[in-house]
PDB file of C-alpha atoms in Angstrom:
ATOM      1  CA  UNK A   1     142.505 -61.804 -46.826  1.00  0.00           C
ATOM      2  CA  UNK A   2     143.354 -65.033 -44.734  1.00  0.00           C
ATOM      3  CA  UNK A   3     141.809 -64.670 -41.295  1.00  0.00           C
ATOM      4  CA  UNK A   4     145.236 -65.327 -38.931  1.00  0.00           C
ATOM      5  CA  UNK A   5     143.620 -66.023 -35.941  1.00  0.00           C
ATOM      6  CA  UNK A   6     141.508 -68.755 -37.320  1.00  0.00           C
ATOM      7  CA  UNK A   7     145.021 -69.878 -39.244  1.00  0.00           C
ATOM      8  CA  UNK A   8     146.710 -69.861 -35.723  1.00  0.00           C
ATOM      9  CA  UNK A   9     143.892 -71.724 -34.639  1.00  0.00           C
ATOM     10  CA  UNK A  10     143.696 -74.198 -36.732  1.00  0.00           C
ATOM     11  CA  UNK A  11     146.934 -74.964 -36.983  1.00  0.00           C
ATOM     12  CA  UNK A  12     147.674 -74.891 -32.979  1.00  0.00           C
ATOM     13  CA  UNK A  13     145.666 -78.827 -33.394  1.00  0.00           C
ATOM     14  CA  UNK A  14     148.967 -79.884 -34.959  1.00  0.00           C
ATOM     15  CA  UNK A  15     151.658 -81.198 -33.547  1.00  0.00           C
ATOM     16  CA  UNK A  16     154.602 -80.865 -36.159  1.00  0.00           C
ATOM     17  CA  UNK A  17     157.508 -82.075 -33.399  1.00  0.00           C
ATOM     18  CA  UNK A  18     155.205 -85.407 -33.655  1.00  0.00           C
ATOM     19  CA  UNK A  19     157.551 -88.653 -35.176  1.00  0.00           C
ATOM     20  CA  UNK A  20     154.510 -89.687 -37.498  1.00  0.00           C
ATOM     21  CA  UNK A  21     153.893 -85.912 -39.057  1.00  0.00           C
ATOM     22  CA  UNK A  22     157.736 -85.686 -39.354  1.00  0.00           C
ATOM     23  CA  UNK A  23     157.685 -89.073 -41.071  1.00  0.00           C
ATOM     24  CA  UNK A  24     154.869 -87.770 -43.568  1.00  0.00           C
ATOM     25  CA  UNK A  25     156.380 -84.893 -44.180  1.00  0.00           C
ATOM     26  CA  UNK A  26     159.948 -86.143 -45.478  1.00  0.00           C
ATOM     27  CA  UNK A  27     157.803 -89.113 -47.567  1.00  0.00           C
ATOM     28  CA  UNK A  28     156.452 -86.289 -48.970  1.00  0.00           C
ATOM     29  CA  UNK A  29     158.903 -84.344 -49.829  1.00  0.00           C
ATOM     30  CA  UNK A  30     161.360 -87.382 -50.795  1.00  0.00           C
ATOM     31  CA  UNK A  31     159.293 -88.738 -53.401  1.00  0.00           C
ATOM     32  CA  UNK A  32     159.558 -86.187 -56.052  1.00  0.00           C
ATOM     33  CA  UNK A  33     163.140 -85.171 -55.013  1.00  0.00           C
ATOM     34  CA  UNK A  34     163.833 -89.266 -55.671  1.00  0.00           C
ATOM     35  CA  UNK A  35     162.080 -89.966 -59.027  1.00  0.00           C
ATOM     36  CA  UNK A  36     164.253 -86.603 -59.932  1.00  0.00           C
ATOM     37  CA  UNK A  37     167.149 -87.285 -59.476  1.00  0.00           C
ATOM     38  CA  UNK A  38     167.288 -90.635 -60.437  1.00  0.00           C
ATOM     39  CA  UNK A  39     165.801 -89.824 -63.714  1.00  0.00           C
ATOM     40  CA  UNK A  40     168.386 -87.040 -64.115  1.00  0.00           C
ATOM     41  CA  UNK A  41     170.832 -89.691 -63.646  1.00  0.00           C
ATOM     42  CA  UNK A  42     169.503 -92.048 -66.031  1.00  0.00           C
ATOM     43  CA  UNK A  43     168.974 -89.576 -68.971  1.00  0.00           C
ATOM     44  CA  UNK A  44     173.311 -88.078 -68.553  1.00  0.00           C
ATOM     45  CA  UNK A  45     174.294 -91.956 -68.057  1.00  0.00           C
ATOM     46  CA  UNK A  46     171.660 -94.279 -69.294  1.00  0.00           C
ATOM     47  CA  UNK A  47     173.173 -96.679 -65.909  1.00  0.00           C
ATOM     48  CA  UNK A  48     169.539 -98.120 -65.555  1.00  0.00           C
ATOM     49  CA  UNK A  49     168.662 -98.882 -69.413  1.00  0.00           C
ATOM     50  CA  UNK A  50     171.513-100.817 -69.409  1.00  0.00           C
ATOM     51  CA  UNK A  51     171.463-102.160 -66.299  1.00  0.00           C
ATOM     52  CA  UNK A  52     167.640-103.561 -67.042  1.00  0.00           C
ATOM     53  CA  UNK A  53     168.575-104.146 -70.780  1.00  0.00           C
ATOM     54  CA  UNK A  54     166.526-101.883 -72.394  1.00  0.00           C
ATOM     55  CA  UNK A  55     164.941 -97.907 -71.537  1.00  0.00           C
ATOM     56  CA  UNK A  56     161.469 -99.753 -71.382  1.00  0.00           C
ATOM     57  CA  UNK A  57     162.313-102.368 -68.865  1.00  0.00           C
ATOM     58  CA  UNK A  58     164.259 -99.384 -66.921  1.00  0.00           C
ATOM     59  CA  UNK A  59     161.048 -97.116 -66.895  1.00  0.00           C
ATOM     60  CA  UNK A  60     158.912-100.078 -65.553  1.00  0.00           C
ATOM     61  CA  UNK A  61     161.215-100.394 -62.976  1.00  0.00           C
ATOM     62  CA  UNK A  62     161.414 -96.822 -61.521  1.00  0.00           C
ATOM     63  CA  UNK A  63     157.686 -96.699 -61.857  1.00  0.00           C
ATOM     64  CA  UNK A  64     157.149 -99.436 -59.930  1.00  0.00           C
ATOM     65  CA  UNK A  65     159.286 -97.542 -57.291  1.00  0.00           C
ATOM     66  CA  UNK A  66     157.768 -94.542 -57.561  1.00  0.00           C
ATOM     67  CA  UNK A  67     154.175 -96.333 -56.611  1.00  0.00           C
ATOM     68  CA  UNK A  68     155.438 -98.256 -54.089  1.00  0.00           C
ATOM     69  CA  UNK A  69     156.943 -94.947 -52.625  1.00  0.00           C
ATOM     70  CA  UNK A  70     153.394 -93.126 -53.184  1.00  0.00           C
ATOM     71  CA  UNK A  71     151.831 -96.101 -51.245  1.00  0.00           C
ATOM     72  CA  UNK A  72     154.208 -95.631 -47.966  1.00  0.00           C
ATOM     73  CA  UNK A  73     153.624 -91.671 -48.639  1.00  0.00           C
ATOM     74  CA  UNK A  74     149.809 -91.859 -48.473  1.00  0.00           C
ATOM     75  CA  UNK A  75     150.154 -94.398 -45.102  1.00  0.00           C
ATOM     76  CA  UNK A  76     152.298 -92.619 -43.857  1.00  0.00           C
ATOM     77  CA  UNK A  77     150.256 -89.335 -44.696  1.00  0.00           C
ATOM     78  CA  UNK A  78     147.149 -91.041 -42.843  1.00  0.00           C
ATOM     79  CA  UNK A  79     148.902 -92.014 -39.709  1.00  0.00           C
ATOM     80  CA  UNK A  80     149.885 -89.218 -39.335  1.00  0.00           C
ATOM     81  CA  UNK A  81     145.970 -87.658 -39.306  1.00  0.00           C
ATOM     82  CA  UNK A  82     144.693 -90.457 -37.330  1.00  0.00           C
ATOM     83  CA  UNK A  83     147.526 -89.586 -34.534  1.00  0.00           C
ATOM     84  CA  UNK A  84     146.731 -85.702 -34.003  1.00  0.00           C
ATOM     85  CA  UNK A  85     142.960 -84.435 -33.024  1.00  0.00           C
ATOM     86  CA  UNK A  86     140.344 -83.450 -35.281  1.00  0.00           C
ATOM     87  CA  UNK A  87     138.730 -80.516 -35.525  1.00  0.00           C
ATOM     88  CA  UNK A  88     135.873 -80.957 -33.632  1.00  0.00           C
ATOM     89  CA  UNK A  89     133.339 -78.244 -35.908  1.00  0.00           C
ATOM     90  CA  UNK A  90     134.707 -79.800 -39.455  1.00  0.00           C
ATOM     91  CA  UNK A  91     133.693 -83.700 -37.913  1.00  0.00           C
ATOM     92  CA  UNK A  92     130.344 -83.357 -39.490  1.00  0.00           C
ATOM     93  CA  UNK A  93     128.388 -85.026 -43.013  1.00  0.00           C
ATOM     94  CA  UNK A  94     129.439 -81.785 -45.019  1.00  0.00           C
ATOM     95  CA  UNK A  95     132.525 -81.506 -44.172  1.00  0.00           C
ATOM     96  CA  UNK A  96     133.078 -85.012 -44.702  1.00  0.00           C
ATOM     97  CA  UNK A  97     131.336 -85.489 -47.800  1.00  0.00           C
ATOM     98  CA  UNK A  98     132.633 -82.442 -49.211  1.00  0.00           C
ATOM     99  CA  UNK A  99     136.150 -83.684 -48.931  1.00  0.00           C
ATOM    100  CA  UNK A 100     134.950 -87.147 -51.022  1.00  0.00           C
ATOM    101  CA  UNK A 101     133.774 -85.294 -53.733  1.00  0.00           C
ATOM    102  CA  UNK A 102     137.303 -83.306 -53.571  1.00  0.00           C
ATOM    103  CA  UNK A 103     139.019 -86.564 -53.493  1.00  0.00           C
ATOM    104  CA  UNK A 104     136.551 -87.985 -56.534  1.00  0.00           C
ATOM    105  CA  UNK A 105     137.970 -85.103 -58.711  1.00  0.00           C
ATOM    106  CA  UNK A 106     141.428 -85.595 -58.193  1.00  0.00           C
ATOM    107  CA  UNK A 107     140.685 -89.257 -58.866  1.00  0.00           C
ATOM    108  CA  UNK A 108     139.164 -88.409 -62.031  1.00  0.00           C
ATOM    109  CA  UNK A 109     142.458 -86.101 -62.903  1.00  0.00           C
ATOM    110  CA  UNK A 110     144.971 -88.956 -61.688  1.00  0.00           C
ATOM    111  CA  UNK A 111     143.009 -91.427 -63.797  1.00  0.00           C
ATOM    112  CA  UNK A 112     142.242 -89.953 -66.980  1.00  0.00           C
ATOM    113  CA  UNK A 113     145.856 -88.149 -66.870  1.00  0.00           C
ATOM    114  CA  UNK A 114     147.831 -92.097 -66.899  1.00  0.00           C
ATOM    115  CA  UNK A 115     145.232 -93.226 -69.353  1.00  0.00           C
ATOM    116  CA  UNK A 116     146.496 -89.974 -72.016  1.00  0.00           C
ATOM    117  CA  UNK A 117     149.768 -90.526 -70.955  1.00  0.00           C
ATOM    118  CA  UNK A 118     150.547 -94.287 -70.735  1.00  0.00           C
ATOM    119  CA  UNK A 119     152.826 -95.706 -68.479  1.00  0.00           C
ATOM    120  CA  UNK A 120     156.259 -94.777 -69.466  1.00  0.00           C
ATOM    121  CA  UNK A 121     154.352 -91.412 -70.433  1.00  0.00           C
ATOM    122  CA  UNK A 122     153.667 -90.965 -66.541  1.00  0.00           C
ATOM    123  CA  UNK A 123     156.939 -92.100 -65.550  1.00  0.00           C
ATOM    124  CA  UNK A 124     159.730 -90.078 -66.973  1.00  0.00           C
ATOM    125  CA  UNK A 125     159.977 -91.934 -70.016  1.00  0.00           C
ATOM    126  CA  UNK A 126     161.269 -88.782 -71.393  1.00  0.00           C
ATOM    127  CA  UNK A 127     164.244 -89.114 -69.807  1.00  0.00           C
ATOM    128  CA  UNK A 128     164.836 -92.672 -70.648  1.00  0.00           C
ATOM    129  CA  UNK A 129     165.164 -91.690 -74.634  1.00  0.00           C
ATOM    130  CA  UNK A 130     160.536 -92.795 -74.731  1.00  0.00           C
ATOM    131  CA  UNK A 131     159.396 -89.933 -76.018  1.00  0.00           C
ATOM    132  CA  UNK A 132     155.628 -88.963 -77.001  1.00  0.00           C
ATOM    133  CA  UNK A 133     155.062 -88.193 -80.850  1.00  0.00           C
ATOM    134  CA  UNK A 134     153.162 -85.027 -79.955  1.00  0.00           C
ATOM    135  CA  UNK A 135     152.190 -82.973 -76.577  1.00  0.00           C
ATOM    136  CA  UNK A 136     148.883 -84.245 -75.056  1.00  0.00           C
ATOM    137  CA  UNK A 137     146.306 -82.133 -75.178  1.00  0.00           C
ATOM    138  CA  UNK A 138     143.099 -84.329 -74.434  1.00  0.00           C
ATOM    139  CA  UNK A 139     141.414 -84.028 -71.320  1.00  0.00           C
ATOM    140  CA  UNK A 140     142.412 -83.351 -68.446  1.00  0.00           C
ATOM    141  CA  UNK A 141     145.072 -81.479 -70.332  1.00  0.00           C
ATOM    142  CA  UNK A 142     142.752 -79.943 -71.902  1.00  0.00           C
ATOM    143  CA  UNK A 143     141.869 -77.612 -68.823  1.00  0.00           C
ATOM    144  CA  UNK A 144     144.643 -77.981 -66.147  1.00  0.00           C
ATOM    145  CA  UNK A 145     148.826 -78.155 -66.716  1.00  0.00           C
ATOM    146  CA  UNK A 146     150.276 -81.218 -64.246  1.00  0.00           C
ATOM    147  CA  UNK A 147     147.102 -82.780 -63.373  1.00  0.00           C
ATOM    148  CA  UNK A 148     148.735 -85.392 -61.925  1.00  0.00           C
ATOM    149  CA  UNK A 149     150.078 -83.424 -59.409  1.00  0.00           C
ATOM    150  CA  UNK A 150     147.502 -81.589 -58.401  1.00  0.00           C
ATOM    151  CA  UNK A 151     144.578 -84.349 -59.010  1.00  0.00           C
ATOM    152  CA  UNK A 152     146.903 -86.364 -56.135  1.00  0.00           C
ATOM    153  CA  UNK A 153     147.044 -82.816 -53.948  1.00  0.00           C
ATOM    154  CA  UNK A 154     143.480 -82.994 -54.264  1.00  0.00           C
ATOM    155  CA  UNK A 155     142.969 -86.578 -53.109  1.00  0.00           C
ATOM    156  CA  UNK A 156     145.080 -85.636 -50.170  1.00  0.00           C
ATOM    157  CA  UNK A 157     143.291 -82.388 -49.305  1.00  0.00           C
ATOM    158  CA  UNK A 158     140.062 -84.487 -49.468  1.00  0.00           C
ATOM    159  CA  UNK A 159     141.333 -87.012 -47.189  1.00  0.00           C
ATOM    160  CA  UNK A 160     142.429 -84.449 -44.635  1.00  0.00           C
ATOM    161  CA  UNK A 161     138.675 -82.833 -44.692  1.00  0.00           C
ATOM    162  CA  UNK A 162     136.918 -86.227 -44.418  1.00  0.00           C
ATOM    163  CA  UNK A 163     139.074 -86.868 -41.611  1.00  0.00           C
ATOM    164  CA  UNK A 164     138.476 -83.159 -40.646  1.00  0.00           C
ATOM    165  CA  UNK A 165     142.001 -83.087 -39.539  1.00  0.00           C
ATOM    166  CA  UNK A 166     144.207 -80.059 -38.783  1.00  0.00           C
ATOM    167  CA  UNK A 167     147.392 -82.443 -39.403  1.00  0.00           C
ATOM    168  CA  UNK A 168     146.345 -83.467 -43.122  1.00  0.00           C
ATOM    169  CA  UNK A 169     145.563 -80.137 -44.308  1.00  0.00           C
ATOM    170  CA  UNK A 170     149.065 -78.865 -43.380  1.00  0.00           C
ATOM    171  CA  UNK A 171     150.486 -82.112 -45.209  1.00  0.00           C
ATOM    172  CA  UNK A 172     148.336 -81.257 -48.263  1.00  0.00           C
ATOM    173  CA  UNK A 173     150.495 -78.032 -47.850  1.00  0.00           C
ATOM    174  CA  UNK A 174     153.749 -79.925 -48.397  1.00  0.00           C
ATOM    175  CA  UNK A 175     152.463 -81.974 -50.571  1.00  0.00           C
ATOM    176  CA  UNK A 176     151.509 -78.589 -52.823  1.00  0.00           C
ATOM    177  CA  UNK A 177     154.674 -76.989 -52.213  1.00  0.00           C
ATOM    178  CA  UNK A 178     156.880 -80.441 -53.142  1.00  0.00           C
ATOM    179  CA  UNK A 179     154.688 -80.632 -56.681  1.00  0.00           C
ATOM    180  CA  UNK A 180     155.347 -77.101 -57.758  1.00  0.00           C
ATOM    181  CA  UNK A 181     159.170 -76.964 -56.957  1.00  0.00           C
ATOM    182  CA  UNK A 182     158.570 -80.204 -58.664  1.00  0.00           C
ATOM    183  CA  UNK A 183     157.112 -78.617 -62.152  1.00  0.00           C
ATOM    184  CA  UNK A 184     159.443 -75.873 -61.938  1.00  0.00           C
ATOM    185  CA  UNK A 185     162.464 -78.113 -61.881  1.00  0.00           C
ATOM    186  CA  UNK A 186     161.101 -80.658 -64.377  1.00  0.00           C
ATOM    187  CA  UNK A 187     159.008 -78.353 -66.950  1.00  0.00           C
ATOM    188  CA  UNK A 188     162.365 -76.511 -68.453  1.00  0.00           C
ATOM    189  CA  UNK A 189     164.445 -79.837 -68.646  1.00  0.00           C
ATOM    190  CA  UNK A 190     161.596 -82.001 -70.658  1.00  0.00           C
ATOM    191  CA  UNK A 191     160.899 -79.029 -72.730  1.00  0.00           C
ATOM    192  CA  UNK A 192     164.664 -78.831 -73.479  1.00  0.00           C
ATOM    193  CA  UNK A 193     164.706 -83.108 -74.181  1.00  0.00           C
ATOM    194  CA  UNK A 194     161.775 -82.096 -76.611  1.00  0.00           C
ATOM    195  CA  UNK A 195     163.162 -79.311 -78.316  1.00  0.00           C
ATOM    196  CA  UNK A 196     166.303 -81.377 -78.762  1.00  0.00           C
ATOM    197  CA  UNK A 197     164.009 -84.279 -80.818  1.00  0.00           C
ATOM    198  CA  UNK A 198     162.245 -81.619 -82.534  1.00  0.00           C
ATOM    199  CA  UNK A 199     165.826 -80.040 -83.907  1.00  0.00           C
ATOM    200  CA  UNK A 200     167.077 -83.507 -84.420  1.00  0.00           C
ATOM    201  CA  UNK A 201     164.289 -84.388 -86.262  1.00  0.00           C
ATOM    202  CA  UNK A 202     164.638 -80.941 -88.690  1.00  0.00           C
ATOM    203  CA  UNK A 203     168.234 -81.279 -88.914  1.00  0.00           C
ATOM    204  CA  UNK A 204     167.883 -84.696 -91.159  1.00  0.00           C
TER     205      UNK A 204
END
């Protein structure tokens, strides 16, 4: 069972009314809602593949969106820690390199998952009419569903603990909570694109 009183104790380090920890959290929980919607836009209109001239050059586009929206996320994510207090027992070597080897393994997920998936792979290209030949089942597939998502929630939760901040762990909350409303709004809808190629593909 969670202990409450440590919960209520941890958490009383964080000031949520705070501009900066406001500012994370909608970054946070605009990114995913963003890259959603716009690529449920583009797969009922196709407005951006023609716009750009092509699905590819579209997909390049929004992906260079979406990481220059992950890079204001993550600033804004560690302004937000460096403007609230630490918790003074967790600003020690274990603590600190504990949350490094956290962040190494979501690294490792991020990394390896963009390498199986390619670009367009990792940036909706589904929904642009890119799809893959086959599901992707090489590591880190292999052992964890979205490990995108939760490699980057791991990054984050290890660059709360290396800061040993109160503020960043409660982020790394959000930033949890936005990835799975995330996969349950965008697992059914790919799935259905894919089912739709593979009944295309029969049908001829």
């Amino acid at each position: 069972q969670v202990d409450m009183a440590a919960m209520v104790q941890l958490f009383g380090y964080v000031d949520v009314t705070d501009t900066g920890f406001i500012v994370a959290a909608l970054s946070i929980a605009f990114n995913p809602f963003f890259w959603n919607v716009v690529a449920r836009w583009e797969h009922k209109t196709q407005a951006l593949s023609q716009t750009f001239g092509s699905p590819r050059a579209a997909c390049y586009c929004l992906g260079a969106v979406i990481l220059v929206l992950n890079c204001v996320r993550s600033h804004c994510f560690t302004e937000a820690m460096r403007s609230q207090p630490k918790l003074e027992g967790w600003d020690c070597h274990w603590t600190y390199y504990s949350g490094l080897a956290i962040s190494a393994v979501g690294t490792l997920f991020v990394i390896s998952s963009f390498l199986a998936l390619g670009f367009t792979g990792t940036f909706l290209g589904d929904y642009f009419g890119i799809l893959m030949e086959e599901k992707v089942t090489s590591f880190p597939f292999s052992i964890l569903d979205n490990p995108m998502y939760w490699g980057s929630t791991a990054i984050y939760l290890g660059w709360s603990l290396m800061h040993a901040s109160p503020a960043g762990l409660l982020l790394t909350a959000v930033v949890a909570i936005s990835y799975t409303i995330a996969v349950l709004y965008e697992g059914p809808f790919t799935e259905e694109i894919y089912r739709r190629k593979q009944k295309g593909g029969k049908s001829k």
